[in-house]
mmCIF file with all atom_site columns, C-alpha atoms in Angstrom:
data_model
loop_
_atom_site.group_PDB
_atom_site.id
_atom_site.type_symbol
_atom_site.label_atom_id
_atom_site.label_alt_id
_atom_site.label_comp_id
_atom_site.label_asym_id
_atom_site.label_entity_id
_atom_site.label_seq_id
_atom_site.pdbx_PDB_ins_code
_atom_site.Cartn_x
_atom_site.Cartn_y
_atom_site.Cartn_z
_atom_site.occupancy
_atom_site.B_iso_or_equiv
_atom_site.pdbx_formal_charge
_atom_site.auth_seq_id
_atom_site.auth_comp_id
_atom_site.auth_asym_id
_atom_site.auth_atom_id
_atom_site.pdbx_PDB_model_num
ATOM 1   C CA . MET A 1 1   ? 0.000   0.000   0.000  1.00 0.00 ? 1   MET A CA 1
ATOM 2   C CA . PRO A 1 2   ? 1.958   3.031   -1.264 1.00 0.00 ? 2   PRO A CA 1
ATOM 3   C CA . TRP A 1 3   ? 0.068   5.445   1.003  1.00 0.00 ? 3   TRP A CA 1
ATOM 4   C CA . PHE A 1 4   ? 1.344   3.484   4.036  1.00 0.00 ? 4   PHE A CA 1
ATOM 5   C CA . THR A 1 5   ? 4.548   1.570   3.250  1.00 0.00 ? 5   THR A CA 1
ATOM 6   C CA . GLY A 1 6   ? 7.719   3.547   3.836  1.00 0.00 ? 6   GLY A CA 1
ATOM 7   C CA . THR A 1 7   ? 5.882   6.671   4.971  1.00 0.00 ? 7   THR A CA 1
ATOM 8   C CA . ALA A 1 8   ? 6.082   8.699   8.175  1.00 0.00 ? 8   ALA A CA 1
ATOM 9   C CA . PHE A 1 9   ? 2.595   7.443   8.974  1.00 0.00 ? 9   PHE A CA 1
ATOM 10  C CA . GLN A 1 10  ? 3.853   3.843   8.972  1.00 0.00 ? 10  GLN A CA 1
ATOM 11  C CA . ALA A 1 11  ? 6.758   4.766   11.285 1.00 0.00 ? 11  ALA A CA 1
ATOM 12  C CA . ILE A 1 12  ? 4.438   6.580   13.712 1.00 0.00 ? 12  ILE A CA 1
ATOM 13  C CA . TRP A 1 13  ? 1.895   3.750   13.589 1.00 0.00 ? 13  TRP A CA 1
ATOM 14  C CA . ARG A 1 14  ? 4.548   1.094   14.306 1.00 0.00 ? 14  ARG A CA 1
ATOM 15  C CA . SER A 1 15  ? 6.157   3.110   17.093 1.00 0.00 ? 15  SER A CA 1
ATOM 16  C CA . SER A 1 16  ? 2.839   3.918   18.791 1.00 0.00 ? 16  SER A CA 1
ATOM 17  C CA . ILE A 1 17  ? 2.131   0.191   19.038 1.00 0.00 ? 17  ILE A CA 1
ATOM 18  C CA . SER A 1 18  ? 5.545   -1.290  19.848 1.00 0.00 ? 18  SER A CA 1
ATOM 19  C CA . TRP A 1 19  ? 6.730   1.388   22.275 1.00 0.00 ? 19  TRP A CA 1
ATOM 20  C CA . THR A 1 20  ? 3.466   1.177   24.226 1.00 0.00 ? 20  THR A CA 1
ATOM 21  C CA . PHE A 1 21  ? 3.650   -2.618  24.089 1.00 0.00 ? 21  PHE A CA 1
ATOM 22  C CA . LEU A 1 22  ? 7.143   -2.648  25.617 1.00 0.00 ? 22  LEU A CA 1
ATOM 23  C CA . PHE A 1 23  ? 6.320   0.014   28.221 1.00 0.00 ? 23  PHE A CA 1
ATOM 24  C CA . ILE A 1 24  ? 3.297   -1.972  29.447 1.00 0.00 ? 24  ILE A CA 1
ATOM 25  C CA . ALA A 1 25  ? 5.278   -5.237  29.387 1.00 0.00 ? 25  ALA A CA 1
ATOM 26  C CA . GLY A 1 26  ? 7.894   -3.563  31.589 1.00 0.00 ? 26  GLY A CA 1
ATOM 27  C CA . TRP A 1 27  ? 5.171   -2.284  33.921 1.00 0.00 ? 27  TRP A CA 1
ATOM 28  C CA . MET A 1 28  ? 3.909   -5.873  34.283 1.00 0.00 ? 28  MET A CA 1
ATOM 29  C CA . THR A 1 29  ? 7.144   -6.894  36.031 1.00 0.00 ? 29  THR A CA 1
ATOM 30  C CA . SER A 1 30  ? 5.556   -5.491  39.190 1.00 0.00 ? 30  SER A CA 1
ATOM 31  C CA . PHE A 1 31  ? 2.577   -7.850  38.831 1.00 0.00 ? 31  PHE A CA 1
ATOM 32  C CA . SER A 1 32  ? 4.456   -11.001 37.869 1.00 0.00 ? 32  SER A CA 1
ATOM 33  C CA . ARG A 1 33  ? 4.861   -13.722 40.472 1.00 0.00 ? 33  ARG A CA 1
ATOM 34  C CA . ASN A 1 34  ? 7.777   -15.145 38.488 1.00 0.00 ? 34  ASN A CA 1
ATOM 35  C CA . ASN A 1 35  ? 9.568   -12.916 35.982 1.00 0.00 ? 35  ASN A CA 1
ATOM 36  C CA . ALA A 1 36  ? 11.987  -15.726 35.073 1.00 0.00 ? 36  ALA A CA 1
ATOM 37  C CA . LYS A 1 37  ? 9.034   -17.846 33.973 1.00 0.00 ? 37  LYS A CA 1
ATOM 38  C CA . ARG A 1 38  ? 7.697   -14.877 32.014 1.00 0.00 ? 38  ARG A CA 1
ATOM 39  C CA . ALA A 1 39  ? 11.037  -14.530 30.239 1.00 0.00 ? 39  ALA A CA 1
ATOM 40  C CA . ALA A 1 40  ? 11.023  -18.247 29.401 1.00 0.00 ? 40  ALA A CA 1
ATOM 41  C CA . VAL A 1 41  ? 7.496   -18.044 27.956 1.00 0.00 ? 41  VAL A CA 1
ATOM 42  C CA . TYR A 1 42  ? 8.476   -15.017 25.850 1.00 0.00 ? 42  TYR A CA 1
ATOM 43  C CA . GLY A 1 43  ? 11.607  -16.853 24.701 1.00 0.00 ? 43  GLY A CA 1
ATOM 44  C CA . ILE A 1 44  ? 9.616   -19.909 23.601 1.00 0.00 ? 44  ILE A CA 1
ATOM 45  C CA . ALA A 1 45  ? 7.173   -17.613 21.780 1.00 0.00 ? 45  ALA A CA 1
ATOM 46  C CA . ALA A 1 46  ? 10.108  -15.886 20.027 1.00 0.00 ? 46  ALA A CA 1
ATOM 47  C CA . LEU A 1 47  ? 11.483  -19.264 18.919 1.00 0.00 ? 47  LEU A CA 1
ATOM 48  C CA . LEU A 1 48  ? 8.062   -20.325 17.591 1.00 0.00 ? 48  LEU A CA 1
ATOM 49  C CA . VAL A 1 49  ? 7.757   -17.081 15.620 1.00 0.00 ? 49  VAL A CA 1
ATOM 50  C CA . PHE A 1 50  ? 11.258  -17.505 14.172 1.00 0.00 ? 50  PHE A CA 1
ATOM 51  C CA . VAL A 1 51  ? 10.707  -21.151 13.168 1.00 0.00 ? 51  VAL A CA 1
ATOM 52  C CA . SER A 1 52  ? 7.216   -20.593 11.746 1.00 0.00 ? 52  SER A CA 1
ATOM 53  C CA . THR A 1 53  ? 8.197   -17.500 9.718  1.00 0.00 ? 53  THR A CA 1
ATOM 54  C CA . SER A 1 54  ? 11.292  -19.313 8.419  1.00 0.00 ? 54  SER A CA 1
ATOM 55  C CA . LEU A 1 55  ? 9.293   -22.378 7.340  1.00 0.00 ? 55  LEU A CA 1
ATOM 56  C CA . ALA A 1 56  ? 6.359   -20.435 5.933  1.00 0.00 ? 56  ALA A CA 1
ATOM 57  C CA . SER A 1 57  ? 8.653   -18.305 3.745  1.00 0.00 ? 57  SER A CA 1
ATOM 58  C CA . VAL A 1 58  ? 6.185   -15.423 3.957  1.00 0.00 ? 58  VAL A CA 1
ATOM 59  C CA . ASP A 1 59  ? 7.949   -12.084 3.572  1.00 0.00 ? 59  ASP A CA 1
ATOM 60  C CA . THR A 1 60  ? 11.143  -12.138 5.683  1.00 0.00 ? 60  THR A CA 1
ATOM 61  C CA . ALA A 1 61  ? 11.731  -14.467 8.635  1.00 0.00 ? 61  ALA A CA 1
ATOM 62  C CA . VAL A 1 62  ? 11.530  -12.778 12.028 1.00 0.00 ? 62  VAL A CA 1
ATOM 63  C CA . ASN A 1 63  ? 14.954  -12.611 13.683 1.00 0.00 ? 63  ASN A CA 1
ATOM 64  C CA . PHE A 1 64  ? 15.105  -10.913 17.081 1.00 0.00 ? 64  PHE A CA 1
ATOM 65  C CA . GLY A 1 65  ? 11.550  -9.596  16.952 1.00 0.00 ? 65  GLY A CA 1
ATOM 66  C CA . ILE A 1 66  ? 9.334   -8.152  19.664 1.00 0.00 ? 66  ILE A CA 1
ATOM 67  C CA . MET A 1 67  ? 8.961   -11.467 21.522 1.00 0.00 ? 67  MET A CA 1
ATOM 68  C CA . PHE A 1 68  ? 12.741  -11.865 21.665 1.00 0.00 ? 68  PHE A CA 1
ATOM 69  C CA . CYS A 1 69  ? 13.005  -8.291  22.948 1.00 0.00 ? 69  CYS A CA 1
ATOM 70  C CA . MET A 1 70  ? 10.509  -8.954  25.721 1.00 0.00 ? 70  MET A CA 1
ATOM 71  C CA . ALA A 1 71  ? 12.310  -12.158 26.760 1.00 0.00 ? 71  ALA A CA 1
ATOM 72  C CA . ALA A 1 72  ? 15.715  -10.458 26.770 1.00 0.00 ? 72  ALA A CA 1
ATOM 73  C CA . SER A 1 73  ? 14.388  -7.332  28.510 1.00 0.00 ? 73  SER A CA 1
ATOM 74  C CA . THR A 1 74  ? 12.750  -9.398  31.250 1.00 0.00 ? 74  THR A CA 1
ATOM 75  C CA . LEU A 1 75  ? 16.016  -11.266 31.842 1.00 0.00 ? 75  LEU A CA 1
ATOM 76  C CA . LEU A 1 76  ? 17.852  -7.930  31.904 1.00 0.00 ? 76  LEU A CA 1
ATOM 77  C CA . TYR A 1 77  ? 15.357  -6.604  34.450 1.00 0.00 ? 77  TYR A CA 1
ATOM 78  C CA . ILE A 1 78  ? 15.905  -9.691  36.652 1.00 0.00 ? 78  ILE A CA 1
ATOM 79  C CA . ALA A 1 79  ? 19.679  -9.202  36.471 1.00 0.00 ? 79  ALA A CA 1
ATOM 80  C CA . LEU A 1 80  ? 19.449  -5.486  37.328 1.00 0.00 ? 80  LEU A CA 1
ATOM 81  C CA . GLU A 1 81  ? 16.534  -5.495  39.789 1.00 0.00 ? 81  GLU A CA 1
ATOM 82  C CA . ARG A 1 82  ? 18.691  -5.458  42.934 1.00 0.00 ? 82  ARG A CA 1
ATOM 83  C CA . TRP A 1 83  ? 20.642  -2.426  41.711 1.00 0.00 ? 83  TRP A CA 1
ATOM 84  C CA . LEU A 1 84  ? 17.638  -0.595  40.262 1.00 0.00 ? 84  LEU A CA 1
ATOM 85  C CA . CYS A 1 85  ? 16.090  -0.536  43.734 1.00 0.00 ? 85  CYS A CA 1
ATOM 86  C CA . LEU A 1 86  ? 19.006  1.616   44.922 1.00 0.00 ? 86  LEU A CA 1
ATOM 87  C CA . PHE A 1 87  ? 17.910  4.560   42.771 1.00 0.00 ? 87  PHE A CA 1
ATOM 88  C CA . ASP A 1 88  ? 14.876  6.814   42.759 1.00 0.00 ? 88  ASP A CA 1
ATOM 89  C CA . ALA A 1 89  ? 12.317  5.327   40.371 1.00 0.00 ? 89  ALA A CA 1
ATOM 90  C CA . ARG A 1 90  ? 11.523  8.735   38.845 1.00 0.00 ? 90  ARG A CA 1
ATOM 91  C CA . VAL A 1 91  ? 15.187  9.355   38.033 1.00 0.00 ? 91  VAL A CA 1
ATOM 92  C CA . LEU A 1 92  ? 15.468  5.883   36.498 1.00 0.00 ? 92  LEU A CA 1
ATOM 93  C CA . GLY A 1 93  ? 12.320  6.397   34.440 1.00 0.00 ? 93  GLY A CA 1
ATOM 94  C CA . VAL A 1 94  ? 13.646  9.638   32.961 1.00 0.00 ? 94  VAL A CA 1
ATOM 95  C CA . ALA A 1 95  ? 17.130  8.164   32.450 1.00 0.00 ? 95  ALA A CA 1
ATOM 96  C CA . PHE A 1 96  ? 15.802  5.126   30.583 1.00 0.00 ? 96  PHE A CA 1
ATOM 97  C CA . VAL A 1 97  ? 13.620  7.302   28.320 1.00 0.00 ? 97  VAL A CA 1
ATOM 98  C CA . ALA A 1 98  ? 16.686  9.433   27.557 1.00 0.00 ? 98  ALA A CA 1
ATOM 99  C CA . LEU A 1 99  ? 18.788  6.339   26.807 1.00 0.00 ? 99  LEU A CA 1
ATOM 100 C CA . PHE A 1 100 ? 16.040  5.000   24.573 1.00 0.00 ? 100 PHE A CA 1
ATOM 101 C CA . LEU A 1 101 ? 15.842  8.216   22.535 1.00 0.00 ? 101 LEU A CA 1
ATOM 102 C CA . LEU A 1 102 ? 19.632  8.622   22.371 1.00 0.00 ? 102 LEU A CA 1
ATOM 103 C CA . THR A 1 103 ? 20.165  5.078   21.052 1.00 0.00 ? 103 THR A CA 1
ATOM 104 C CA . LEU A 1 104 ? 17.093  4.907   18.800 1.00 0.00 ? 104 LEU A CA 1
ATOM 105 C CA . ASP A 1 105 ? 19.143  5.051   15.598 1.00 0.00 ? 105 ASP A CA 1
ATOM 106 C CA . VAL A 1 106 ? 21.806  2.537   16.658 1.00 0.00 ? 106 VAL A CA 1
ATOM 107 C CA . CYS A 1 107 ? 19.996  -0.473  15.171 1.00 0.00 ? 107 CYS A CA 1
ATOM 108 C CA . ARG A 1 108 ? 19.047  1.411   11.988 1.00 0.00 ? 108 ARG A CA 1
ATOM 109 C CA . GLN A 1 109 ? 22.627  1.313   10.756 1.00 0.00 ? 109 GLN A CA 1
ATOM 110 C CA . THR A 1 110 ? 24.846  -1.620  9.802  1.00 0.00 ? 110 THR A CA 1
ATOM 111 C CA . TYR A 1 111 ? 28.188  -2.596  11.298 1.00 0.00 ? 111 TYR A CA 1
ATOM 112 C CA . PRO A 1 112 ? 31.185  -4.440  9.819  1.00 0.00 ? 112 PRO A CA 1
ATOM 113 C CA . PHE A 1 113 ? 30.963  -7.415  12.189 1.00 0.00 ? 113 PHE A CA 1
ATOM 114 C CA . GLN A 1 114 ? 28.535  -10.271 12.714 1.00 0.00 ? 114 GLN A CA 1
ATOM 115 C CA . GLY A 1 115 ? 26.989  -11.857 15.771 1.00 0.00 ? 115 GLY A CA 1
ATOM 116 C CA . LEU A 1 116 ? 25.629  -8.776  17.547 1.00 0.00 ? 116 LEU A CA 1
ATOM 117 C CA . ALA A 1 117 ? 22.378  -8.166  15.671 1.00 0.00 ? 117 ALA A CA 1
ATOM 118 C CA . TRP A 1 118 ? 20.490  -9.365  18.783 1.00 0.00 ? 118 TRP A CA 1
ATOM 119 C CA . LEU A 1 119 ? 22.096  -6.529  20.744 1.00 0.00 ? 119 LEU A CA 1
ATOM 120 C CA . GLY A 1 120 ? 21.327  -3.835  18.177 1.00 0.00 ? 120 GLY A CA 1
ATOM 121 C CA . PHE A 1 121 ? 24.313  -3.908  15.815 1.00 0.00 ? 121 PHE A CA 1
ATOM 122 C CA . PRO A 1 122 ? 23.112  -5.567  12.575 1.00 0.00 ? 122 PRO A CA 1
ATOM 123 C CA . TYR A 1 123 ? 25.623  -6.515  9.876  1.00 0.00 ? 123 TYR A CA 1
ATOM 124 C CA . PRO A 1 124 ? 25.086  -5.569  6.190  1.00 0.00 ? 124 PRO A CA 1
ATOM 125 C CA . GLY A 1 125 ? 23.444  -8.884  5.211  1.00 0.00 ? 125 GLY A CA 1
ATOM 126 C CA . PHE A 1 126 ? 21.112  -9.064  8.183  1.00 0.00 ? 126 PHE A CA 1
ATOM 127 C CA . SER A 1 127 ? 17.365  -9.023  7.588  1.00 0.00 ? 127 SER A CA 1
ATOM 128 C CA . SER A 1 128 ? 14.288  -9.509  9.735  1.00 0.00 ? 128 SER A CA 1
ATOM 129 C CA . GLY A 1 129 ? 10.559  -9.108  9.252  1.00 0.00 ? 129 GLY A CA 1
ATOM 130 C CA . ASP A 1 130 ? 10.275  -7.653  12.757 1.00 0.00 ? 130 ASP A CA 1
ATOM 131 C CA . TYR A 1 131 ? 13.421  -6.313  14.422 1.00 0.00 ? 131 TYR A CA 1
ATOM 132 C CA . TYR A 1 132 ? 13.479  -5.225  18.068 1.00 0.00 ? 132 TYR A CA 1
ATOM 133 C CA . PRO A 1 133 ? 16.986  -5.700  19.494 1.00 0.00 ? 133 PRO A CA 1
ATOM 134 C CA . ILE A 1 134 ? 17.995  -5.018  23.072 1.00 0.00 ? 134 ILE A CA 1
ATOM 135 C CA . ILE A 1 135 ? 19.416  -1.595  22.154 1.00 0.00 ? 135 ILE A CA 1
ATOM 136 C CA . PRO A 1 136 ? 17.387  0.600   22.199 1.00 0.00 ? 136 PRO A CA 1
ATOM 137 C CA . TYR A 1 137 ? 14.143  -1.231  22.991 1.00 0.00 ? 137 TYR A CA 1
ATOM 138 C CA . ALA A 1 138 ? 15.053  -2.717  26.378 1.00 0.00 ? 138 ALA A CA 1
ATOM 139 C CA . PHE A 1 139 ? 15.312  0.863   27.638 1.00 0.00 ? 139 PHE A CA 1
ATOM 140 C CA . MET A 1 140 ? 11.600  1.388   26.920 1.00 0.00 ? 140 MET A CA 1
ATOM 141 C CA . TYR A 1 141 ? 10.809  -1.848  28.776 1.00 0.00 ? 141 TYR A CA 1
ATOM 142 C CA . LEU A 1 142 ? 12.897  -0.693  31.752 1.00 0.00 ? 142 LEU A CA 1
ATOM 143 C CA . THR A 1 143 ? 11.109  2.674   31.641 1.00 0.00 ? 143 THR A CA 1
ATOM 144 C CA . GLY A 1 144 ? 7.815   0.859   32.216 1.00 0.00 ? 144 GLY A CA 1
ATOM 145 C CA . ALA A 1 145 ? 9.320   -1.206  35.034 1.00 0.00 ? 145 ALA A CA 1
ATOM 146 C CA . SER A 1 146 ? 10.686  1.949   36.701 1.00 0.00 ? 146 SER A CA 1
ATOM 147 C CA . TRP A 1 147 ? 7.411   3.874   36.496 1.00 0.00 ? 147 TRP A CA 1
ATOM 148 C CA . ALA A 1 148 ? 5.538   0.871   37.872 1.00 0.00 ? 148 ALA A CA 1
ATOM 149 C CA . ARG A 1 149 ? 7.828   0.903   40.893 1.00 0.00 ? 149 ARG A CA 1
ATOM 150 C CA . ARG A 1 150 ? 7.279   4.667   41.254 1.00 0.00 ? 150 ARG A CA 1
ATOM 151 C CA . PHE A 1 151 ? 3.504   4.154   41.078 1.00 0.00 ? 151 PHE A CA 1
ATOM 152 C CA . ASN A 1 152 ? 3.671   1.443   43.745 1.00 0.00 ? 152 ASN A CA 1
ATOM 153 C CA . GLN A 1 153 ? 5.763   3.712   45.979 1.00 0.00 ? 153 GLN A CA 1
ATOM 154 C CA . SER A 1 154 ? 3.262   6.568   45.693 1.00 0.00 ? 154 SER A CA 1
ATOM 155 C CA . HIS A 1 155 ? 0.259   4.275   46.318 1.00 0.00 ? 155 HIS A CA 1
ATOM 156 C CA . PRO A 1 156 ? 1.191   2.256   49.424 1.00 0.00 ? 156 PRO A CA 1
ATOM 157 C CA . ALA A 1 157 ? -2.418  1.097   49.815 1.00 0.00 ? 157 ALA A CA 1
ATOM 158 C CA . GLY A 1 158 ? -2.244  -0.529  46.379 1.00 0.00 ? 158 GLY A CA 1
ATOM 159 C CA . TYR A 1 159 ? -4.047  0.211   43.136 1.00 0.00 ? 159 TYR A CA 1
ATOM 160 C CA . PRO A 1 160 ? -7.331  2.121   43.590 1.00 0.00 ? 160 PRO A CA 1
ATOM 161 C CA . GLU A 1 161 ? -10.520 0.091   43.355 1.00 0.00 ? 161 GLU A CA 1
ATOM 162 C CA . TRP A 1 162 ? -11.653 1.766   40.124 1.00 0.00 ? 162 TRP A CA 1
ATOM 163 C CA . MET A 1 163 ? -8.481  0.504   38.426 1.00 0.00 ? 163 MET A CA 1
ATOM 164 C CA . LYS A 1 164 ? -9.091  -3.070  39.578 1.00 0.00 ? 164 LYS A CA 1
ATOM 165 C CA . ARG A 1 165 ? -12.753 -3.125  38.586 1.00 0.00 ? 165 ARG A CA 1
ATOM 166 C CA . ASP A 1 166 ? -13.679 -5.357  35.654 1.00 0.00 ? 166 ASP A CA 1
ATOM 167 C CA . TRP A 1 167 ? -15.121 -2.648  33.417 1.00 0.00 ? 167 TRP A CA 1
ATOM 168 C CA . CYS A 1 168 ? -15.437 -4.867  30.336 1.00 0.00 ? 168 CYS A CA 1
ATOM 169 C CA . PRO A 1 169 ? -15.432 -8.651  30.919 1.00 0.00 ? 169 PRO A CA 1
ATOM 170 C CA . PRO A 1 170 ? -14.822 -9.531  27.229 1.00 0.00 ? 170 PRO A CA 1
ATOM 171 C CA . LEU A 1 171 ? -11.666 -7.383  27.250 1.00 0.00 ? 171 LEU A CA 1
ATOM 172 C CA . SER A 1 172 ? -10.568 -9.090  30.480 1.00 0.00 ? 172 SER A CA 1
ATOM 173 C CA . VAL A 1 173 ? -10.881 -12.479 28.761 1.00 0.00 ? 173 VAL A CA 1
ATOM 174 C CA . ILE A 1 174 ? -8.829  -11.195 25.838 1.00 0.00 ? 174 ILE A CA 1
ATOM 175 C CA . GLY A 1 175 ? -6.257  -9.759  28.247 1.00 0.00 ? 175 GLY A CA 1
ATOM 176 C CA . ARG A 1 176 ? -5.791  -13.103 29.979 1.00 0.00 ? 176 ARG A CA 1
ATOM 177 C CA . ALA A 1 177 ? -5.167  -14.787 26.606 1.00 0.00 ? 177 ALA A CA 1
ATOM 178 C CA . SER A 1 178 ? -3.244  -11.935 24.975 1.00 0.00 ? 178 SER A CA 1
ATOM 179 C CA . LEU A 1 179 ? -0.059  -13.863 24.194 1.00 0.00 ? 179 LEU A CA 1
ATOM 180 C CA . ALA A 1 180 ? -1.939  -16.721 22.529 1.00 0.00 ? 180 ALA A CA 1
ATOM 181 C CA . ILE A 1 181 ? -4.037  -14.228 20.544 1.00 0.00 ? 181 ILE A CA 1
ATOM 182 C CA . TYR A 1 182 ? -0.906  -12.354 19.499 1.00 0.00 ? 182 TYR A CA 1
ATOM 183 C CA . LEU A 1 183 ? 0.754   -15.549 18.246 1.00 0.00 ? 183 LEU A CA 1
ATOM 184 C CA . ILE A 1 184 ? -2.339  -16.797 16.418 1.00 0.00 ? 184 ILE A CA 1
ATOM 185 C CA . HIS A 1 185 ? -3.638  -13.601 14.816 1.00 0.00 ? 185 HIS A CA 1
ATOM 186 C CA . GLN A 1 186 ? -1.009  -13.173 12.098 1.00 0.00 ? 186 GLN A CA 1
ATOM 187 C CA . PRO A 1 187 ? -1.051  -16.737 10.680 1.00 0.00 ? 187 PRO A CA 1
ATOM 188 C CA . LEU A 1 188 ? -4.839  -16.638 10.904 1.00 0.00 ? 188 LEU A CA 1
ATOM 189 C CA . ILE A 1 189 ? -5.006  -13.384 8.930  1.00 0.00 ? 189 ILE A CA 1
ATOM 190 C CA . LEU A 1 190 ? -2.552  -14.786 6.350  1.00 0.00 ? 190 LEU A CA 1
ATOM 191 C CA . LEU A 1 191 ? -4.674  -17.919 5.992  1.00 0.00 ? 191 LEU A CA 1
ATOM 192 C CA . VAL A 1 192 ? -7.856  -15.874 5.503  1.00 0.00 ? 192 VAL A CA 1
ATOM 193 C CA . LEU A 1 193 ? -6.135  -13.677 2.903  1.00 0.00 ? 193 LEU A CA 1
ATOM 194 C CA . GLN A 1 194 ? -4.796  -16.704 1.040  1.00 0.00 ? 194 GLN A CA 1
ATOM 195 C CA . LEU A 1 195 ? -8.254  -18.274 1.009  1.00 0.00 ? 195 LEU A CA 1
ATOM 196 C CA . ALA A 1 196 ? -9.797  -14.987 -0.147 1.00 0.00 ? 196 ALA A CA 1
ATOM 197 C CA . ASN A 1 197 ? -7.247  -14.639 -2.953 1.00 0.00 ? 197 ASN A CA 1
ATOM 198 C CA . GLY A 1 198 ? -7.815  -18.226 -4.016 1.00 0.00 ? 198 GLY A CA 1
ATOM 199 C CA . ILE A 1 199 ? -11.572 -17.763 -4.409 1.00 0.00 ? 199 ILE A CA 1
#
C-alpha cells in the first residue's frame, strides 16, 4: 500500500504500538509472580515465531523480533533489579527514556561485524521481518518497570478500586489470553487472505 509503506505514517503507527507494548510489558514486572518464567514463555514464543516464519517463507523471517526483545528485557530486568532498587524510580524512568531516545538510531545502521544483531548492531546482510533488538528497545521496557515501581511507591495502599474493577469482561478475557491471541492472529489473517485470494 503506497500510502502506508515507507511513509512517516507507517513509522508513527509502528512506534505507537511497539513502544506502548514494551512500556506496558515492563510495567507488568511489578505484577508477575515469576519474571523468570515470564522470560522463558516469551523466549519460547520468540522461537516459535522464528521457526514458523522461516518455514512459511512469507515475507522475511523474524529474527530478534518483539517477543525476543521482551524475553531479553525481562532477563535484563531480573539481572538489574537489585541495583535498580538503589535509585529513585523517577530518576530511572527519565534516564531510561533518555537512553532509549539517544540510542534509537543505533539499530538502523549496519556494522562491519557479525553476531551482535540481537544486541542492536546488525551486519550488512542481516534481515528480519520484525526487528526489536535489546538496544534501544530494552530501555523502553525498563522505563515501564521503573514507572511501575514509582507508582507502587506513591500508592502504598495498592491500586485504587476503580483501576481493579472489571469494566469490560470480554476485554478481560482477551487480556488473559493476549499472548496466545498475538501468536495466532497473524497466521490466521494470512490464511484468511490466502483463502480470499484463491476464491
